[in-house]
Amino acid sequence: MEDMQYVILKKERFNDFISRLSKMQKLIAPVSKGYNNFAFEEVSSGSDIALKYIPTVLPLKKFFMPQRETLLEFKMAKGADAEAVVELEPMTIFGAHTCDLAGIQCLNMVFSERPKDYNYLTRKNRITLIGLECNEYCDEYASCHLVNASFPGGGYDLFFTDLGDYFIVHVKTQIGDEIVDVTGFFEKADVSHMNDLERLRDHKRKVFSNEVPIESKKLPELFDKSFRARVWKDLDERCLACGNCTNVCPSCYCFDIRDELDLSLKNGVRFRIWDSCQLEPFARVAGGINFRKERSARQRHRYYRKFRYSVDRFSRFFCTGCGRCTRTCMAGISLKETLNELIKESEDRVWKKWL
Amino acid sequence: MKKPKVGIFDFACCEGCQLQIANMGEDVLSVLGSIDVLEWREVMSEKWGKKLDIAIIEGSITDPHAVKRIKQIRKKAKILIAIGSCATIGGVNGMKNNFGLDDIRKYVYGDSYRFFPTELTKAVHQVVKVDYFVHGCPMYIPEFVALIKAALQGIPYYPPDYPVCVECKLNENVCMYDRQVTCLGPVTRAGCNSWCINNGNICYGCRGMVSNPNEKGAQDVLAKYNIPMELILNKMNMYNKCRELT
Ligand code: SF4
Ligand code: SF4
Ligand code: SF4
C-alpha cells in the first residue's frame, strides 16, 4: 500500500525526540496525577510522560472543543456590531490511544455536518495527533474491541507501537512525515521490525475479544428491542445525575450557548460551554416542563446515542469503548453490565416466545 | 443609564463575603463604577436610610430585631440580593437549631440571657422575598459578578442546578472518593467551580443541595464506600441545618 510507511525510534532517543517535539509547538501528552488517574497536559520532556496509562480523566475533546469557547464578540450599539471569533492554539498531542483517536473521528463527523462548525474544524486542522498502541487491555472497564477501536484505524498523523527497546511508527500523513524528517531521530523499519509488529498484533488478536457476548453488528438490533427494558428503571434508582459519564466521554459533544455582557453592559461575548444530557436542567424548557425528567430516560438516551442513533446517522458507534463512564461513576453504573443486562433480557424474551 | 442606588447590609455572619467584595481587585472598580453604594457599614460611616434600587444582604436572621430590620430593608429595596451561605441557606449559624434556644442563650450570655431574645436561625428568604441568591461560604466572586450583571440588566440569574462533581470533573481533579475521602460534591449545587477540591480540600456542601437529588442512589454510594449515613448528615448539617425549616 502506498501510505504504508514505517520507521522506528530507538528507546534511547525517545527523550530527545520529545524535547525536540516540544520545541516545535506546544506538546500535550498523558501524565500521571496519582491514584491511578491520568490527564493530558503540556509536557517538555520524555520523563513527564506516562507511557503506560489508563484513559485520562478527560478525553482529548478538551483540546478540540474547549470547555468554554468564545464564538462571537459584540457591542450593544444599534445594528449588528458583532464579530465572529475562532480561538485556536496549534499543538501536538502525543500518546493518544486508539479509543481516543476514534473519539476524535466521531467529533470530526459531527462537526463536519452542515452547517459546518468552523470553530471546531479550524482548530482541529492545527492539531497534530500522534497515537500510541495499547499492547494489552488498560483495565477491565474497557470495551474497545466491541466497537472496533482496539486496533489502529486511522485518524492520526503518526502512530507509535512499543516493541520493547524501540517504537515502530506508522507515518500516515505529510505532517507526520515532516515530524520524522525534522526531528531526525528515526530510522527505516526493516523486515525484522515488521515481523515484531505482526507478532504483537497476533498476540493482541488473542487477548482482545468482544467484551460482552454479542456480535458488534447485532448491537443496533438489540437496542431496537430494548426501549422498555427493565435495566433503565434500575439505572433510575442508582444514577445521581452528576453528568460525569458524559463529561468524560470522548464522543459526547453537547454544548450550551450563552451571552455575557461586561459590567458596563456595553460589550459582550457569546460563548459555548459543555453541557450534559444527564443534568436536571438539560431538557427543562420554558414553562418548567422537563421532557426527560426521569433519570432513567436520561440514561437510556445516553446509551441510545452511543449504540443506536449514531449508527443511522453516521454509520458507526459513538462509543469508543474507553471505559471512562464506568470508571468515573460513583454509583457504579457500568457500561458493560448494562449491555449484559440488555442481552440477557432480550434472550429471556426470545425464550418466552418459544415456551 | 442612571447608576442604581445600592446598600450593603450585614446580619449574623463573619462578614467574610463583604471582605470578598473588598478583595475583588480589578473587578471591584468596575462593579463600583457601575453602581452607587450609599450604605455599607464595613467600609463607610454614612447611613442612607431611604429608597434603594438594590439591597445586598449578608448573614442569617437570628433574632426578633433582625427580623424587623430585614423587613424594613425589603420595603425600601426594589431588588434584594442574598450573598453567602448564611443569607442563602442559613449556613453555619443554622447549627444553633440543633439545641434548645434557652440553652443556647444561657450558654452565651450567662445569667443575663433574658435580655437577649433569640429565634431559630433562618435564611433570608425564609423571612422576606429574595430576588437573587449568591451561594457559598464565602461566595465565589466570579458568580457574584455574573449575578450583578444580571441584576443590572433586570434578567434572572439561575445558579447551576447540578452537583459540584460536574465542575470538579471539568477541572480534572482526582476524585476524593478515589482517595478514600468523603466529599459532599455529589449532592451539592455547583457554581463555585469546585473551588475547594481544586485546592485539595473536600466539598463541605456550603452552597446547599441540588433541587432533585437522588437520595436512594446517594445512600447506595455511601454504602459502597462504607461511609455511615450519620457522618454525611453531620457534615451536611454544618451548612444545611436550616433546610428543615421551610
Ligand atoms: S456518572 Fe454515574 S451517577 Fe453520574 S450521571 Fe453518569 S451514570 Fe449517573
Ligand atoms: S460511552 Fe463510556 S465507554 Fe463509551 S466512549 Fe463514552 S465514556 Fe467511553
Ligand atoms: S472530589 Fe467531590 S466534587 Fe469532585 S468529583 Fe469527587 S465527589 Fe464530586
XYZ file of C-alpha atoms and ligand atoms in Angstrom:
625
model
C 0.000 0.000 0.000
C 1.154 3.491 -0.812
C 0.691 5.075 2.576
C 2.232 2.125 4.390
C 5.351 3.711 5.644
C 7.042 2.530 8.778
C 10.034 3.909 10.661
C 11.480 3.053 14.056
C 12.564 5.146 17.024
C 15.037 3.563 19.439
C 14.019 3.970 23.080
C 17.272 5.708 23.994
C 16.332 8.501 21.598
C 12.795 8.900 22.917
C 13.625 11.701 25.372
C 15.495 13.649 22.713
C 12.584 13.200 20.350
C 10.086 14.511 22.904
C 12.251 17.512 23.835
C 12.647 18.342 20.183
C 8.945 17.920 19.510
C 8.051 20.175 22.429
C 10.192 22.935 20.972
C 8.377 22.811 17.641
C 4.977 23.671 19.141
C 3.012 23.132 22.342
C 3.189 19.427 23.190
C 0.487 17.554 25.091
C 0.856 14.026 26.493
C -0.586 11.803 29.231
C 0.860 12.495 32.691
C 0.205 10.783 35.998
C -1.923 12.592 38.604
C -1.588 9.899 41.275
C -4.201 7.384 42.493
C -4.148 5.766 39.025
C -5.555 8.959 37.478
C -4.021 10.465 34.352
C -4.544 13.654 32.387
C -3.427 15.082 29.060
C -1.226 18.045 29.950
C 1.575 20.076 28.472
C 4.981 18.358 28.661
C 8.503 19.289 27.692
C 10.453 16.123 28.396
C 10.019 12.396 27.926
C 10.179 11.778 31.664
C 6.936 13.781 32.164
C 5.045 11.279 30.061
C 3.197 8.232 31.368
C 3.716 5.734 28.537
C 1.659 3.115 30.336
C -1.591 4.773 31.325
C -5.272 4.057 31.533
C -7.598 6.531 29.792
C -7.189 10.029 31.194
C -9.881 11.684 33.336
C -10.957 13.918 30.434
C -10.528 12.783 26.843
C -8.859 14.691 24.016
C -12.038 16.566 23.207
C -10.969 19.176 25.759
C -8.479 20.448 23.162
C -10.777 20.120 20.162
C -13.840 21.686 21.781
C -12.664 23.603 24.844
C -14.926 23.677 27.902
C -15.536 27.348 27.336
C -15.049 28.844 23.925
C -15.837 32.353 22.691
C -17.747 32.352 19.398
C -18.659 35.999 18.975
C -17.778 39.414 20.344
C -20.443 42.078 20.097
C -21.295 45.646 21.028
C -24.691 46.622 22.335
C -24.825 49.558 19.899
C -27.677 49.737 17.387
C -27.240 47.456 14.394
C -25.399 44.180 14.251
C -21.996 45.096 15.527
C -20.713 41.580 16.032
C -17.561 39.765 15.056
C -17.079 36.016 14.855
C -14.130 34.679 16.829
C -12.163 31.452 16.436
C -9.919 30.669 19.372
C -7.092 28.339 18.493
C -3.654 27.283 19.529
C -1.563 24.943 17.376
C -0.443 21.869 19.298
C 0.837 18.330 19.020
C -0.744 15.578 21.049
C 1.415 12.554 21.770
C 0.181 9.248 23.140
C -3.458 9.043 22.064
C -4.833 5.523 22.426
C -6.936 4.048 19.625
C -10.156 4.621 21.580
C -9.381 8.327 21.880
C -8.465 8.577 18.198
C -11.849 7.021 17.463
C -13.427 9.668 19.712
C -11.922 12.440 17.620
C -13.136 10.721 14.449
C -16.658 10.843 15.904
C -16.387 14.552 16.695
C -14.973 15.236 13.228
C -18.067 13.709 11.657
C -20.437 15.613 13.904
C -18.857 18.997 13.354
C -18.405 18.491 9.598
C -22.128 18.080 9.069
C -23.839 21.075 7.509
C -23.905 23.735 8.760
C -20.226 23.104 9.352
C -18.730 24.140 12.644
C -15.801 26.277 11.581
C -14.625 26.909 15.119
C -14.112 23.199 15.622
C -12.774 22.459 12.149
C -10.274 25.321 12.118
C -8.929 24.260 15.485
C -8.761 20.603 14.514
C -6.632 21.456 11.479
C -4.000 22.929 13.786
C -3.717 19.854 15.978
C -1.201 17.130 15.164
C -2.109 13.704 16.533
C 0.385 11.014 17.474
C -1.179 7.729 18.519
C 0.164 5.092 20.898
C -0.919 1.469 20.710
C -2.303 -0.461 23.696
C -0.452 -3.769 23.695
C -2.719 -5.075 26.472
C -6.075 -4.035 27.924
C -5.801 -0.925 30.098
C -8.218 -2.400 32.674
C -11.418 -4.405 32.991
C -13.660 -1.412 32.192
C -12.602 -1.085 28.562
C -14.808 -2.415 25.778
C -12.887 -1.125 22.779
C -12.904 -4.364 20.825
C -16.693 -4.485 20.744
C -16.765 -1.131 18.961
C -13.830 -1.794 16.617
C -11.434 0.558 18.383
C -8.829 -1.833 19.784
C -6.598 -1.697 16.704
C -5.398 1.429 14.892
C -7.996 2.630 12.409
C -6.581 5.921 11.189
C -7.238 9.398 12.498
C -3.587 10.117 13.330
C -0.506 11.668 11.774
C 1.936 9.224 13.383
C 1.215 6.058 15.296
C 3.640 4.575 17.825
C 3.775 0.936 18.879
C 6.052 -0.042 21.738
C 8.081 -3.100 20.755
C 10.471 -3.410 23.676
C 13.641 -1.456 23.038
C 12.183 0.535 20.187
C 8.945 2.015 18.859
C 7.720 1.164 15.417
C 5.995 4.203 13.959
C 3.423 4.326 11.195
C 3.682 7.526 9.174
C 0.228 8.341 7.909
C 0.223 11.943 6.769
C 2.504 14.555 5.329
C 2.612 16.311 8.705
C 3.736 13.049 10.260
C 6.376 12.702 7.586
C 7.665 16.199 8.314
C 7.998 15.431 12.024
C 10.047 12.344 11.175
C 12.254 14.414 8.864
C 12.701 17.482 11.018
C 13.401 15.721 14.310
C 15.765 13.305 12.605
C 15.813 10.573 15.261
C 14.082 7.888 13.198
C 15.428 5.001 11.150
C 13.809 2.995 8.392
C 11.990 -0.110 9.540
C 13.190 -3.415 8.080
C 11.579 -6.835 7.772
C 12.500 -7.925 11.294
C 10.740 -4.871 12.720
C 7.667 -5.589 10.643
C 7.701 -9.154 11.926
C 7.894 -7.920 15.524
C 4.851 -5.758 14.859
C 2.975 -8.647 13.289
C 3.782 -10.821 16.318
C 2.375 -8.192 18.656
C -0.792 -7.886 16.588
C -1.183 -11.687 16.654
C -0.852 -11.595 20.404
C -3.451 -8.823 20.599
C -5.882 -10.758 18.440
C -5.746 -13.452 21.107
C -6.089 -11.110 24.071
C -8.722 -8.734 22.748
C -12.196 -10.061 22.108
C -15.725 -8.717 22.367
C -16.130 -7.695 25.972
C -19.816 -8.545 26.095
C -21.266 -11.632 24.446
C -22.716 -10.157 21.285
C -21.573 -9.567 17.718
C -20.964 -5.877 17.152
C -23.282 -5.727 14.165
C -26.154 -7.071 16.287
C -25.950 -4.157 18.728
C -28.358 -1.819 16.888
C -30.904 -4.610 16.705
C -30.500 -5.249 20.420
C -31.274 -1.620 21.107
C -34.287 -1.701 18.800
C -35.785 -4.239 21.157
C -34.716 -2.621 24.408
C -36.526 0.681 24.720
C -38.664 -0.608 27.562
C -36.048 -2.812 29.172
C -36.045 -3.224 32.953
C -32.463 -2.086 33.230
C -33.372 1.564 32.606
C -35.578 1.513 35.687
C -32.701 0.091 37.676
C -30.412 2.882 36.472
C -33.032 5.408 37.542
C -32.619 4.332 41.126
C -28.843 4.374 41.045
C -27.841 7.334 38.866
C -27.029 10.551 40.756
C -27.370 12.648 37.590
C -23.947 14.127 38.173
C -23.120 14.205 34.474
C -19.661 12.775 34.992
C -20.282 9.970 32.485
C -20.922 12.351 29.601
C -18.332 14.942 30.533
C -15.607 12.293 30.424
C -16.954 10.637 27.266
C -14.806 11.256 24.181
C -17.793 11.311 21.854
C -20.277 13.389 23.880
C -20.306 16.846 22.391
C -23.452 18.615 23.652
C -22.974 22.250 24.488
C -24.904 25.269 25.671
C -24.521 28.754 24.184
C -24.733 31.854 26.342
C -24.274 35.591 26.034
C -22.432 37.594 28.623
C -22.031 41.349 28.941
C -19.256 43.153 30.695
C -20.112 45.362 33.660
C -20.576 48.450 31.538
C -23.354 46.482 29.785
C -21.958 47.809 26.508
C -19.783 44.969 25.207
C -20.395 41.279 25.316
C -19.303 37.843 24.194
C -21.209 34.810 23.055
C -19.599 31.601 24.253
C -20.325 27.911 24.400
C -19.704 25.534 27.257
C -20.057 21.785 27.673
C -23.458 20.533 28.688
C -24.715 17.098 29.693
C -27.927 15.239 28.932
C -27.700 13.712 32.407
C -28.220 17.016 34.210
C -31.614 18.007 35.563
C -31.887 21.320 33.637
C -30.713 19.917 30.257
C -34.155 19.081 28.931
C -36.049 21.617 31.038
C -37.813 24.131 28.812
C -39.912 27.267 29.240
C -42.881 26.710 31.493
C -40.855 24.386 33.693
C -41.610 21.274 31.641
C -38.825 18.733 31.522
C -39.117 16.216 28.738
C -36.521 13.899 30.254
C -37.339 14.383 33.886
C -36.666 10.781 34.883
C -33.071 9.776 35.292
C -33.972 6.509 33.573
C -34.924 8.387 30.403
C -31.697 10.354 30.543
C -29.534 7.271 30.986
C -31.387 5.426 28.232
C -30.845 8.390 25.971
C -27.104 8.260 26.633
C -26.896 4.599 25.652
C -29.015 5.065 22.526
C -26.803 7.941 21.468
C -23.807 5.615 21.672
C -25.170 2.435 20.104
C -28.260 3.180 18.066
C -28.893 6.724 16.808
C -25.314 7.253 15.600
C -25.493 4.080 13.517
C -28.289 5.573 11.421
C -26.760 8.966 11.191
C -23.027 8.330 10.932
C -22.812 4.569 10.295
C -20.718 3.961 13.363
C -20.966 3.503 17.104
C -20.367 6.595 19.167
C -18.928 4.540 21.969
C -15.196 4.075 21.668
C -15.042 1.567 24.493
C -12.650 3.698 26.540
C -14.447 2.760 29.784
C -14.299 6.276 31.216
C -18.010 6.437 32.006
C -17.743 3.281 34.093
C -14.527 4.274 35.817
C -15.858 7.672 36.816
C -19.337 6.690 38.003
C -19.652 6.860 41.766
C -22.879 4.902 41.595
C -21.007 2.063 39.924
C -23.085 2.131 36.747
C -21.118 0.073 34.265
C -21.456 0.170 30.505
C -20.531 -3.487 30.143
C -23.010 -4.535 32.820
C -25.794 -2.531 31.209
C -25.132 -4.172 27.849
C -25.016 -7.585 29.525
C -28.367 -6.901 31.156
C -29.881 -5.851 27.852
C -28.618 -9.014 26.183
C -29.950 -11.182 28.995
C -33.327 -9.506 28.925
C -33.700 -9.877 25.180
C -32.765 -13.549 25.414
C -35.370 -14.019 28.122
C -37.912 -12.531 25.777
C -36.917 -14.881 22.955
C -37.262 -17.871 25.292
C -40.651 -16.753 26.475
C -41.865 -16.676 22.889
C -40.765 -20.291 22.400
C -42.151 -21.698 25.603
C -28.262 54.796 32.341
C -28.532 56.116 35.843
C -26.462 54.199 38.343
C -28.563 52.086 40.684
C -28.529 53.024 44.363
C -27.137 50.164 46.393
C -26.940 49.374 50.093
C -24.943 46.516 51.606
C -26.200 45.188 54.961
C -24.948 42.510 57.311
C -26.778 40.249 59.731
C -25.426 37.250 61.662
C -22.242 36.367 59.780
C -18.485 36.724 59.779
C -18.548 39.481 57.138
C -16.300 37.301 55.029
C -18.448 37.773 51.938
C -18.195 41.549 52.171
C -14.490 41.046 52.509
C -14.658 39.059 49.275
C -16.124 42.126 47.602
C -13.409 44.338 49.031
C -10.813 41.781 47.855
C -12.101 41.594 44.312
C -9.174 43.503 42.881
C -9.758 45.000 39.471
C -13.347 43.828 39.240
C -14.302 45.801 42.328
C -13.584 49.021 40.441
C -15.801 48.100 37.540
C -18.533 46.890 39.882
C -18.300 50.072 41.922
C -18.131 52.036 38.675
C -21.479 50.676 37.629
C -23.341 51.158 40.918
C -23.697 53.848 43.555
C -23.030 52.466 47.030
C -24.874 54.604 49.598
C -24.662 52.440 52.672
C -22.010 49.878 53.591
C -21.117 49.636 57.235
C -17.933 47.669 56.736
C -16.246 50.374 54.668
C -18.150 53.655 55.179
C -19.785 55.524 58.038
C -22.684 57.174 56.121
C -26.213 55.888 56.542
C -28.656 56.342 53.700
C -31.948 55.062 55.099
C -34.052 55.960 52.023
C -35.252 54.051 48.939
C -32.744 51.728 47.268
C -32.605 50.020 43.902
C -30.593 47.101 45.215
C -30.095 45.806 48.761
C -27.309 43.266 49.207
C -27.770 41.148 52.325
C -25.130 39.139 54.089
C -25.819 36.934 57.116
C -28.719 34.970 58.539
C -31.714 36.109 60.527
C -31.351 35.004 64.124
C -33.331 37.298 66.442
C -36.505 39.462 66.513
C -34.522 42.631 65.926
C -33.044 41.176 62.749
C -36.497 40.138 61.535
C -37.722 43.722 61.922
C -34.664 45.167 60.261
C -34.713 42.845 57.227
C -38.409 43.587 56.695
C -37.669 47.323 56.667
C -34.851 46.874 54.184
C -37.082 44.739 51.983
C -39.693 47.532 51.926
C -37.118 50.115 50.831
C -35.424 47.964 48.160
C -36.603 47.185 44.663
C -34.237 44.239 44.337
C -32.881 42.156 47.195
C -29.781 40.009 46.775
C -28.724 37.463 49.411
C -24.990 36.749 49.442
C -23.161 33.904 51.144
C -24.389 30.701 52.765
C -25.573 32.444 55.957
C -28.013 34.518 53.933
C -28.942 31.995 51.235
C -29.305 28.771 53.217
C -28.751 29.733 56.860
C -25.189 28.439 56.773
C -23.158 27.629 59.863
C -25.461 29.742 62.046
C -28.033 27.035 61.485
C -26.114 24.774 63.863
C -27.835 26.750 66.606
C -31.046 24.981 65.656
C -29.568 21.725 66.960
C -30.118 22.964 70.544
C -32.873 24.410 72.739
C -32.998 28.173 72.326
C -32.820 28.842 76.086
C -29.842 26.525 76.496
C -28.087 28.426 73.764
C -28.835 31.788 75.328
C -27.672 30.685 78.774
C -24.500 29.272 77.323
C -23.665 32.504 75.536
C -24.982 35.199 77.837
C -24.972 33.519 81.241
C -27.367 34.918 83.840
C -28.432 37.915 81.823
C -29.680 35.735 78.977
C -33.255 37.059 79.429
C -32.195 40.403 77.936
C -31.166 38.744 74.698
C -34.172 37.380 72.849
C -33.374 34.928 70.066
C -35.067 32.878 67.368
C -34.329 29.819 65.276
C -31.761 30.708 62.621
C -33.302 31.402 59.235
C -32.031 32.077 55.752
C -33.133 35.459 54.409
C -35.722 34.001 52.017
C -37.330 32.243 54.961
C -38.306 35.720 56.227
C -38.652 38.013 53.207
C -38.706 37.584 49.424
C -35.240 37.270 47.864
C -34.696 38.078 44.181
C -31.172 36.764 43.691
C -29.023 34.234 45.534
C -25.221 34.108 45.564
C -24.484 30.889 47.412
C -21.218 29.851 49.024
C -19.060 30.298 52.099
C -17.596 32.584 51.187
C -19.346 33.480 47.961
C -17.410 32.898 44.761
C -16.533 36.261 43.232
C -16.992 35.357 39.548
C -20.511 34.235 40.392
C -21.179 37.462 42.290
C -20.049 39.477 39.274
C -22.209 37.416 36.907
C -25.180 37.963 39.159
C -24.629 41.697 39.499
C -24.636 41.919 35.711
C -27.910 40.017 35.575
C -29.421 42.295 38.199
C -28.277 45.407 36.334
C -29.908 44.083 33.164
C -33.015 43.114 35.077
C -32.843 39.481 33.976
C -32.917 36.397 36.205
C -29.777 34.576 37.291
C -30.010 30.806 37.649
C -27.363 29.158 39.773
C -26.421 25.784 38.288
C -28.774 23.033 39.439
C -26.322 20.181 39.126
C -23.714 18.795 41.526
C -20.228 20.155 42.190
C -18.859 16.926 40.641
C -19.605 18.381 37.206
C -17.219 21.282 37.694
C -14.766 19.078 39.564
C -14.588 16.679 36.619
C -14.106 19.561 34.206
C -11.193 20.688 36.359
C -9.814 17.162 36.070
C -9.285 16.736 39.788
C -8.576 13.313 41.221
C -11.911 12.452 42.868
C -11.818 12.458 46.674
C -13.582 9.096 46.633
C -10.580 7.689 44.720
C -8.508 8.902 47.666
C -10.903 7.237 50.106
C -12.078 10.607 51.398
C -15.760 11.572 51.796
C -16.832 14.590 49.783
C -20.226 16.328 49.588
C -19.770 17.215 45.920
C -22.300 14.691 44.583
C -25.274 16.325 46.341
C -24.126 19.942 46.487
C -25.190 22.581 43.972
C -22.365 23.678 41.656
C -21.393 27.238 40.752
C -18.174 27.564 42.749
C -16.054 25.967 40.007
C -15.240 23.231 42.576
C -13.119 25.803 44.356
C -12.359 23.702 47.446
C -11.471 20.493 45.631
C -9.223 22.376 43.200
C -7.286 23.408 46.287
C -7.018 19.968 47.801
C -10.000 20.231 50.136
C -13.294 18.348 50.148
C -16.667 19.881 49.335
C -18.457 20.860 52.584
C -21.835 21.475 50.981
C -21.778 25.218 51.594
C -23.908 26.010 48.525
C -26.879 23.899 49.553
C -28.249 20.816 47.848
C -29.308 20.281 44.241
C -33.070 20.505 43.782
C -33.761 16.909 42.847
C -31.087 14.761 44.498
C -31.319 11.005 44.158
C -31.343 10.227 47.864
C -31.637 6.489 47.422
C -28.765 6.492 44.934
C -26.649 8.613 47.243
C -27.256 6.149 50.083
C -26.137 3.281 47.862
C -22.941 5.149 47.081
C -22.273 5.701 50.779
C -22.849 2.026 51.424
C -20.482 1.110 48.610
C -17.737 3.203 50.188
C -18.632 2.089 53.718
C -19.492 5.596 54.833
C -22.056 5.829 57.647
C -25.117 7.958 56.815
C -24.680 9.693 60.157
C -21.321 11.100 59.135
C -22.766 12.637 55.982
C -25.726 14.118 57.825
C -23.372 15.697 60.321
C -21.254 17.116 57.557
C -24.348 18.277 55.712
C -25.746 19.929 58.852
C -22.731 22.136 59.160
C -24.207 24.354 56.444
C -27.643 22.980 55.710
C -29.484 22.735 59.016
C -31.993 25.444 58.073
C -33.227 23.275 55.210
C -35.629 21.694 57.687
C -37.458 24.950 58.404
C -39.062 25.704 55.037
S -21.564 9.256 36.186
Fe -22.968 7.730 37.015
S -24.157 8.819 38.578
Fe -23.191 10.380 37.300
S -24.781 10.865 35.710
Fe -23.400 9.291 34.863
S -24.392 7.329 35.320
Fe -25.331 8.903 36.654
S -19.913 5.641 26.468
Fe -18.363 5.260 28.071
S -17.009 3.668 27.187
Fe -18.211 4.554 25.504
S -16.905 6.181 24.672
Fe -18.281 7.157 26.188
S -17.099 7.135 28.109
Fe -16.086 5.689 26.715
S -13.953 15.210 44.598
Fe -16.020 15.597 45.386
S -16.871 17.112 43.970
Fe -15.097 16.205 42.959
S -15.950 14.520 41.675
Fe -15.292 13.652 43.664
S -17.143 13.687 44.922
Fe -17.504 15.096 43.212
